[in-house]
Coordinates of C-alpha atoms and ligand atoms in Angstrom, one line a residue:
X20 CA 0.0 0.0 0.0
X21 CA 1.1 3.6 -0.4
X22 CA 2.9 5.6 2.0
X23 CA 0.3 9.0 2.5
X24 CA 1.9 12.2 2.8
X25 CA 0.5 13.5 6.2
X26 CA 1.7 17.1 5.9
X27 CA 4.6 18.5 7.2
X28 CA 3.9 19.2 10.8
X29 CA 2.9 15.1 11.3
X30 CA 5.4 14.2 8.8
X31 CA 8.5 15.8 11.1
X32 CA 6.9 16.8 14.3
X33 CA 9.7 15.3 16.2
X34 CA 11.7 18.6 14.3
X35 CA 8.9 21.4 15.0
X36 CA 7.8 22.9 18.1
X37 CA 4.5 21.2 18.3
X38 CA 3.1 17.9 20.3
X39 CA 0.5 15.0 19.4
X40 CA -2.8 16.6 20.3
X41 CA -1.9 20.3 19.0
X42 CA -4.6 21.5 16.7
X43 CA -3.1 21.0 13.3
X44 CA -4.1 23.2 10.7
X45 CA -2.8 20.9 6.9
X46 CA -3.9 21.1 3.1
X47 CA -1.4 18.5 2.8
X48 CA 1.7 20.7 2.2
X49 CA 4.8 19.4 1.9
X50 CA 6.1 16.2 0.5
X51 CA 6.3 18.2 -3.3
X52 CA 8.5 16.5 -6.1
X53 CA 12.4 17.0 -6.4
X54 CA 12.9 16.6 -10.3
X55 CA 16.0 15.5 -12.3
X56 CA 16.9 18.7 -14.1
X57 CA 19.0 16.9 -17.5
X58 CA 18.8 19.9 -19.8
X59 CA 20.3 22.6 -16.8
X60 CA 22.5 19.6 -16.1
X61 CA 24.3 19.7 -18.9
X62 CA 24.2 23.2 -19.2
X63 CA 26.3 23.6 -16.0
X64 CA 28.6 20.4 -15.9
X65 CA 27.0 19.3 -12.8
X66 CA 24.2 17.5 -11.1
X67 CA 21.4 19.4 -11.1
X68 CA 18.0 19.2 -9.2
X69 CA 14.8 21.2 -8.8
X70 CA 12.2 21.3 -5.8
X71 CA 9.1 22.3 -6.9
X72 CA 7.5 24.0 -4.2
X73 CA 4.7 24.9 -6.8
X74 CA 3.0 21.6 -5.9
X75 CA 2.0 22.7 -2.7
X76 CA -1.7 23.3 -1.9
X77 CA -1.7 26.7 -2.6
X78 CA 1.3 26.3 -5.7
X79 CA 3.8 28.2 -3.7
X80 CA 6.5 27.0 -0.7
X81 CA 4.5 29.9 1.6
X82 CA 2.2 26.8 2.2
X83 CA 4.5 24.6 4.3
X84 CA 5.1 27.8 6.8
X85 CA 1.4 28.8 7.0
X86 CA 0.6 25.4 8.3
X87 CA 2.5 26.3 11.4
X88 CA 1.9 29.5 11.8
X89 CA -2.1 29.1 11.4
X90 CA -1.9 26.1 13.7
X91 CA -0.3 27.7 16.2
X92 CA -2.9 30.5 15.7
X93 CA -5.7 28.3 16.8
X94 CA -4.0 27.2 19.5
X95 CA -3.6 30.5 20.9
X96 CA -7.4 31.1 20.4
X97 CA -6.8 34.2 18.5
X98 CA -9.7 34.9 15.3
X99 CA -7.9 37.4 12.8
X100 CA -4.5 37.1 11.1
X101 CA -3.4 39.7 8.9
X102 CA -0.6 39.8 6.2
X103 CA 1.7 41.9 4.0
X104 CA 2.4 40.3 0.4
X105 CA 3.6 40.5 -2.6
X106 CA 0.9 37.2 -3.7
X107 CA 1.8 34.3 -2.7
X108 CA 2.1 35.2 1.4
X109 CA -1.5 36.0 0.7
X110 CA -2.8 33.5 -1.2
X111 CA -0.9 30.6 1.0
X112 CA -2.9 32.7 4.1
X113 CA -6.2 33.1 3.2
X114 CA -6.7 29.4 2.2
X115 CA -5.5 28.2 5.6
X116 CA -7.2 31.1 7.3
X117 CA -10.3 29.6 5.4
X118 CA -9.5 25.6 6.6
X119 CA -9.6 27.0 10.3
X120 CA -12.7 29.2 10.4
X121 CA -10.5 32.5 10.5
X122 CA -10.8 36.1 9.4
X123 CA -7.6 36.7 6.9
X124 CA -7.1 40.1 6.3
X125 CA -4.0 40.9 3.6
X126 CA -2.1 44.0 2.4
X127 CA -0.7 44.4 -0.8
X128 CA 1.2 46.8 -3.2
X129 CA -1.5 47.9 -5.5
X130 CA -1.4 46.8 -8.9
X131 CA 1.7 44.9 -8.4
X132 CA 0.0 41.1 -7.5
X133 CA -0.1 38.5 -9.9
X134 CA -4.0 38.2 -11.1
X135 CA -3.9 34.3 -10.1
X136 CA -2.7 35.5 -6.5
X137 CA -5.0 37.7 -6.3
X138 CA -8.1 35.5 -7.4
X139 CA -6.6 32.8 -4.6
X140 CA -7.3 35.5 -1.7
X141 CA -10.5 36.7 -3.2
X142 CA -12.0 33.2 -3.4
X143 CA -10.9 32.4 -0.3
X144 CA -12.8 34.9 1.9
X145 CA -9.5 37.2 2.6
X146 CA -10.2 41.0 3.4
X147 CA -8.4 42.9 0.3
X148 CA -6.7 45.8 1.1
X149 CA -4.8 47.6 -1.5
X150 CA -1.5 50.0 -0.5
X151 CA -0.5 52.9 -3.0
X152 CA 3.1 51.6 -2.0
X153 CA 4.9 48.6 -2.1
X154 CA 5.7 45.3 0.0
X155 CA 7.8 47.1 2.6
X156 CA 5.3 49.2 2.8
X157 CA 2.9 47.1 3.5
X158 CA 4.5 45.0 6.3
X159 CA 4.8 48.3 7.9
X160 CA 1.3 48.2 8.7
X161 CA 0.7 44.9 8.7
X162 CA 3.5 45.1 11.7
X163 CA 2.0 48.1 13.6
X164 CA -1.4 46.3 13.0
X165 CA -0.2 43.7 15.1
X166 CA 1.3 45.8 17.8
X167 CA -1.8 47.3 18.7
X168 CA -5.0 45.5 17.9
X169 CA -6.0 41.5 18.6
X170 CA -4.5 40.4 15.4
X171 CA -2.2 38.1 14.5
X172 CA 0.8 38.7 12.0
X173 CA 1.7 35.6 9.5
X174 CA 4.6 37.2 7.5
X175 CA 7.9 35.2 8.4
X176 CA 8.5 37.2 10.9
X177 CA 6.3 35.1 12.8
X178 CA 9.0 32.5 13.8
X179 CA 6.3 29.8 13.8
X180 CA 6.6 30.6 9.6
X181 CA 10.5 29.6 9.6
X182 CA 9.9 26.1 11.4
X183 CA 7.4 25.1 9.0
X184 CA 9.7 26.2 6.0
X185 CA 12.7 24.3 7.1
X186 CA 10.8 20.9 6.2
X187 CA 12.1 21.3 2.4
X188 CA 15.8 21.2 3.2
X189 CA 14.6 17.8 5.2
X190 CA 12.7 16.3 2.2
X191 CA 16.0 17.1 0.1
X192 CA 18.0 15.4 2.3
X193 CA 15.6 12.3 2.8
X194 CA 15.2 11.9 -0.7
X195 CA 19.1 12.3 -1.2
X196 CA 20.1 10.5 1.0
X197 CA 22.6 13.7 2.5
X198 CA 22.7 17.2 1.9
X199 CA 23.9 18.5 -1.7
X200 CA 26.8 20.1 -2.2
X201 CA 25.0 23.6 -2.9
X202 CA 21.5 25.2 -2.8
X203 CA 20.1 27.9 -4.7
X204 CA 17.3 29.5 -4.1
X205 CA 15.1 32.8 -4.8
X206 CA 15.6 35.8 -2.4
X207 CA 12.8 38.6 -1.5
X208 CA 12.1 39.1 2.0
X209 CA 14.5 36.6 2.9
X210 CA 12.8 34.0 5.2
X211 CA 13.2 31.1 3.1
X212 CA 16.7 31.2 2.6
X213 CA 16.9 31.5 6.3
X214 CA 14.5 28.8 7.3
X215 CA 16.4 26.4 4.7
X216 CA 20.2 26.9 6.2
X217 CA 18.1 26.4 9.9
X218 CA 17.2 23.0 8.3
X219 CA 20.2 22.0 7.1
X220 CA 22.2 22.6 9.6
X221 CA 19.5 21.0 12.1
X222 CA 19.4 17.5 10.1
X223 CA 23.0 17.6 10.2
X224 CA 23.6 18.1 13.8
X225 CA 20.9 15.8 14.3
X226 CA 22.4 13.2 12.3
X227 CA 20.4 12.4 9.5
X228 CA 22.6 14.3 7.2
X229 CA 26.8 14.2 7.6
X230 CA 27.3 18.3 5.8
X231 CA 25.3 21.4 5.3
X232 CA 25.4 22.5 1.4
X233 CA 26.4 26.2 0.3
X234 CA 23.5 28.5 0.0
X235 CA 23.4 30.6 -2.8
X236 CA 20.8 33.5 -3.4
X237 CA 19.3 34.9 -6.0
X238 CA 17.5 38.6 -6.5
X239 CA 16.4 40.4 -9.2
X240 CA 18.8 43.4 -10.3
X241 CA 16.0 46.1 -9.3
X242 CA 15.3 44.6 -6.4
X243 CA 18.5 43.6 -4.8
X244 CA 19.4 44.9 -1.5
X245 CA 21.8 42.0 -0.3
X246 CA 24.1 43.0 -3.1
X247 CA 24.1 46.6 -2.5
X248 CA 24.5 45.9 1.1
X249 CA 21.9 47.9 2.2
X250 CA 17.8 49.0 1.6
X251 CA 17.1 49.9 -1.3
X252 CA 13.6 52.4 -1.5
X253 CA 11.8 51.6 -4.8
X254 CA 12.4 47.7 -6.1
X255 CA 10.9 47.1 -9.5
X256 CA 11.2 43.3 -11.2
X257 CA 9.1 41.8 -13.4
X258 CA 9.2 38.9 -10.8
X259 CA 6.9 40.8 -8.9
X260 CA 7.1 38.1 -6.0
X261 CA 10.5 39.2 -4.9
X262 CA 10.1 43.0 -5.7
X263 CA 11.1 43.7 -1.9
X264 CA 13.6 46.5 -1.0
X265 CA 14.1 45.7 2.7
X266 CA 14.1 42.3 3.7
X267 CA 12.7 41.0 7.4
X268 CA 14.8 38.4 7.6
X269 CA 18.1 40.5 6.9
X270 CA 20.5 39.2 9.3
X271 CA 19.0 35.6 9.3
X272 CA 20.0 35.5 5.7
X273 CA 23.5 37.3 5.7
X274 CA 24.1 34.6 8.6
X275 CA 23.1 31.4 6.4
X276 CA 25.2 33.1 3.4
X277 CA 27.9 33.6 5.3
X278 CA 28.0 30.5 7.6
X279 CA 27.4 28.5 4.4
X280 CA 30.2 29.9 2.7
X281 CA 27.6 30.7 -0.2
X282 CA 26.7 34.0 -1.7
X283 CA 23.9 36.8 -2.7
X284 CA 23.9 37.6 -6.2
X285 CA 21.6 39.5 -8.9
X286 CA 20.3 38.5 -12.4
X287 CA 18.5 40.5 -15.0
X288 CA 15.0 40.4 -15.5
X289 CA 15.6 39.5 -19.0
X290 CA 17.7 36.8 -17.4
X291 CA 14.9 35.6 -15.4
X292 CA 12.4 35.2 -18.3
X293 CA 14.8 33.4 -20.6
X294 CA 15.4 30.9 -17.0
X295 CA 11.8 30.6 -16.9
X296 CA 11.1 29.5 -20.3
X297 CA 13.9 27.1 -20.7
X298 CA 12.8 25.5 -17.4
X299 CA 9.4 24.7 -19.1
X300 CA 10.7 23.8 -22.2
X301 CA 13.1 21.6 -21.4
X302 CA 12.6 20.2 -18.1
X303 CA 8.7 20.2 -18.3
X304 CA 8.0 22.2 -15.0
X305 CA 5.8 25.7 -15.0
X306 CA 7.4 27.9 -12.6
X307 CA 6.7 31.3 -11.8
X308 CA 9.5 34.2 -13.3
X309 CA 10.6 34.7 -8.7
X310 CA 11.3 31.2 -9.3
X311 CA 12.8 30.8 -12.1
X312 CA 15.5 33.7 -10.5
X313 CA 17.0 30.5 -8.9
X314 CA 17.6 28.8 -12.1
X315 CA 19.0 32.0 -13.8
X316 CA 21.3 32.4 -10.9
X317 CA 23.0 29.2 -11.2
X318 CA 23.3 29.4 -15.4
X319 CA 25.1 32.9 -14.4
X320 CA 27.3 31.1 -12.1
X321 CA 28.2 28.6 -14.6
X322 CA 29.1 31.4 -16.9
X323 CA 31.3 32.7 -14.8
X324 CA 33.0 29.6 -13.9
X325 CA 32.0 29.0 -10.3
X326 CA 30.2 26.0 -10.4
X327 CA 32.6 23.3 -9.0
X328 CA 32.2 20.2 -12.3
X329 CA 30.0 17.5 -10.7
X330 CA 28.3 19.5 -8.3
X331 CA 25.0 18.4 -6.6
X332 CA 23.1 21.3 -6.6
X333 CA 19.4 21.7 -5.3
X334 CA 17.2 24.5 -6.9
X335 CA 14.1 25.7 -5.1
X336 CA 11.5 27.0 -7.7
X337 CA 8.8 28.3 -4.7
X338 CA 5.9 29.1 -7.1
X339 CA 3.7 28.0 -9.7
X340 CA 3.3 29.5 -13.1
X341 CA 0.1 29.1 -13.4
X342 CA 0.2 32.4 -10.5
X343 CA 1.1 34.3 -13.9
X344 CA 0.2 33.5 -16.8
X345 CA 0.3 37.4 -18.3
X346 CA 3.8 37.5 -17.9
X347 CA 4.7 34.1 -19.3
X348 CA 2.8 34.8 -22.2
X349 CA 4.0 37.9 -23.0
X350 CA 5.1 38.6 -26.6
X351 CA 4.2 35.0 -27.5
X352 CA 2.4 34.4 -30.4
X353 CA -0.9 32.5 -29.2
X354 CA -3.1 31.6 -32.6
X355 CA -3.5 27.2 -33.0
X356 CA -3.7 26.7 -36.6
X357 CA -7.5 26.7 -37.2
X358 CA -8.6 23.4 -39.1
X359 CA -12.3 21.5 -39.8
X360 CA -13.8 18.4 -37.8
X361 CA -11.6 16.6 -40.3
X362 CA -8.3 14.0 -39.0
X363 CA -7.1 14.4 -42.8
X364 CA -6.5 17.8 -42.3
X365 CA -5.2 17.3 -38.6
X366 CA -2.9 15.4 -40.2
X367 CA -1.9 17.3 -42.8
X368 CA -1.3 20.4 -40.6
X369 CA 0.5 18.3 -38.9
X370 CA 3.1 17.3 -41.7
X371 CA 2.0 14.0 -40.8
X372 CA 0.7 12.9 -44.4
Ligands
AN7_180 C1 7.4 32.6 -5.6 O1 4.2 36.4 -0.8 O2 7.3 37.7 0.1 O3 12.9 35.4 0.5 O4 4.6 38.2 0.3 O5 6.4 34.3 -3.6 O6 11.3 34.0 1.8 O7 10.6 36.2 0.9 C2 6.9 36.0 -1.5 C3 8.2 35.7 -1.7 C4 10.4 33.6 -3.8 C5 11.0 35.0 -1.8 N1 9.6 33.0 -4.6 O8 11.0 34.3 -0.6 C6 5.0 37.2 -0.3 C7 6.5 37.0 -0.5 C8 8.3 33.3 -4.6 C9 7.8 34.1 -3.6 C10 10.0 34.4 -2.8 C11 8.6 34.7 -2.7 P1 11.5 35.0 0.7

């Protein structure tokens, strides 16, 4: 019989600050495919890997966080959680907020979430609330929100958020067999690269893992603080999931660079879209243009000549593309060829006759 996937607070509760007889508050996160990656493979020279953190319930990684954090809300009998994000924070919230009977209210930069994000909150029941500003705006309130009424706050500076997160770097290593030698991932507001280097370095002092891998980050060149060492005041990407200019999780991440013995580096937009397409056309997986930033990343890298030949290397691709379809589509020439009820003329379009 099939093993079931239990979602990730029953799946490594013995790793996460919760008990048998918690309330647990699952869609099933967790547990998402790690995929053979052949074409960046050979593109590289080394042994390439992709989690796809789009299969999660709500298609992004925010999923295996909001468990925990939403679980823990319950717990603490509290009815309202707010949230500041750029889509996928929101989405990921208002569909757990919806599994336990809560009010989700969410912030946003207006204009600047994906429309399948935003559908995700709307038909889950979330409170919309639109900011002529943009994501670090938004937590701004979202935090001072929190301060002074009975809400709770769900960003990932709820610590609860980081636990849950940290269950990817686990599934890599299960399904490895040991840590790889390097991870890349996407970089915004910085809690996932944070909550994946507390992972690591948790299994590996633990002892199901013997090493921790190098982490390397990824941000778009508008929106990159880490590599300009500082805030910056108006991002602008067309990966508008990581259009943040002043991460929460800023010395949590410089710590898992640095610790690592990894790095923070930009890539183009342009970059990003080309990663994005290739990843879809030739390994077969949708992911959404934050996502494919990873990916982009790691081709630069190869560019430049730092990745070591042989390498195994894990890339995180958090969202689906299915989020975004406007962007992906862009510039792409959409008209089927047109043909009657007729399989001659399938055929023969075709160039099969
Ligand atoms: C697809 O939803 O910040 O560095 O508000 O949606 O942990 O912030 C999303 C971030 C990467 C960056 N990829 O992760 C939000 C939000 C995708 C994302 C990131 C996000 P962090």
């Amino acid at each position: 019989m099939a093993q079931l996937w239990r979602g990730v607070i029953r799946e490594y509760m013995e790793y996460l600050p919760f008990a048998e007889g918690d309330p647990i508050i699952t869609l099933g996160e967790g547990g998402t495919p790690l995929v053979p990656a052949d074409a960046i493979s050979r593109r590289v020279g080394a042994d390439v890997w992709l989690k796809v953190e789009g299969a999660n319930p709500t298609g992004s990684f925010k999923d295996r966080g909001m468990t925990a954090a939403i679980s823990k809300v319950v717990a603490e009998g509290s009815t309202t959680v707010v949230c500041a994000s750029t889509g996928n924070t929101s989405a990921s919230a208002a569909a757990y907020a919806a599994k336990a009977g809560l009010r989700c209210a969410v912030v946003l930069p207006q204009g600047k979430i994906a429309a399948g994000k935003m559908a995700q909150a709307v038909v889950h029941g979330a409170i919309l609330l639109a900011v002529d500003g943009n994501f670090d705006d938004c937590l701004n309130i979202v935090r001072a929100l929190a301060d002074s009424y009975p809400v709770s706050l769900v960003n990932s500076v709820n610590p609860f958020r980081l636990q849950g997160q940290k269950t990817a770097a686990f599934e890599i290593c299960d399904e490895l067999g040991d840590a790889p030698d390097i991870h890349v991932l996407p970089v915004g507001n910085a809690g996932n690269i944070s909550a994946y280097w507390m992972g690591y370095r948790e299994y590996a002092e633990r002892g199901p893992a013997t090493r921790t891998p190098r982490m390397w980050g990824v941000q778009a060149e508008g929106a990159a603080p880490f590599v300009k060492g500082e805030p910056i005041k108006n991002p602008e990407t067309v990966a508008t999931a990581i259009r943040i200019g002043n991460p929460a999780s800023w010395d949590l991440a410089v710590a898992a660079r640095d610790e690592s013995g990894g790095w923070i580096r930009a890539v183009s937009d342009t970059q990003i879209l080309a990663a994005q397409a290739m990843i879809a056309a030739e390994v077969g997986v949708f992911v959404e243009p934050a996502s494919a930033a990873s990916v982009a990343g790691l081709l630069a890298a190869a560019e430049a000549g730092d990745v070591p030949k042989g390498a195994r290397i894990t890339c995180t691709v958090t969202g689906n593309g299915l989020k975004d379809t406007e962007t992906a589509l862009a510039g792409r020439v959409l008209d089927p060829t047109v043909i009657p009820v007729d399989i001659a003329a399938a055929a023969d379009a075709l160039g099969l006759s």
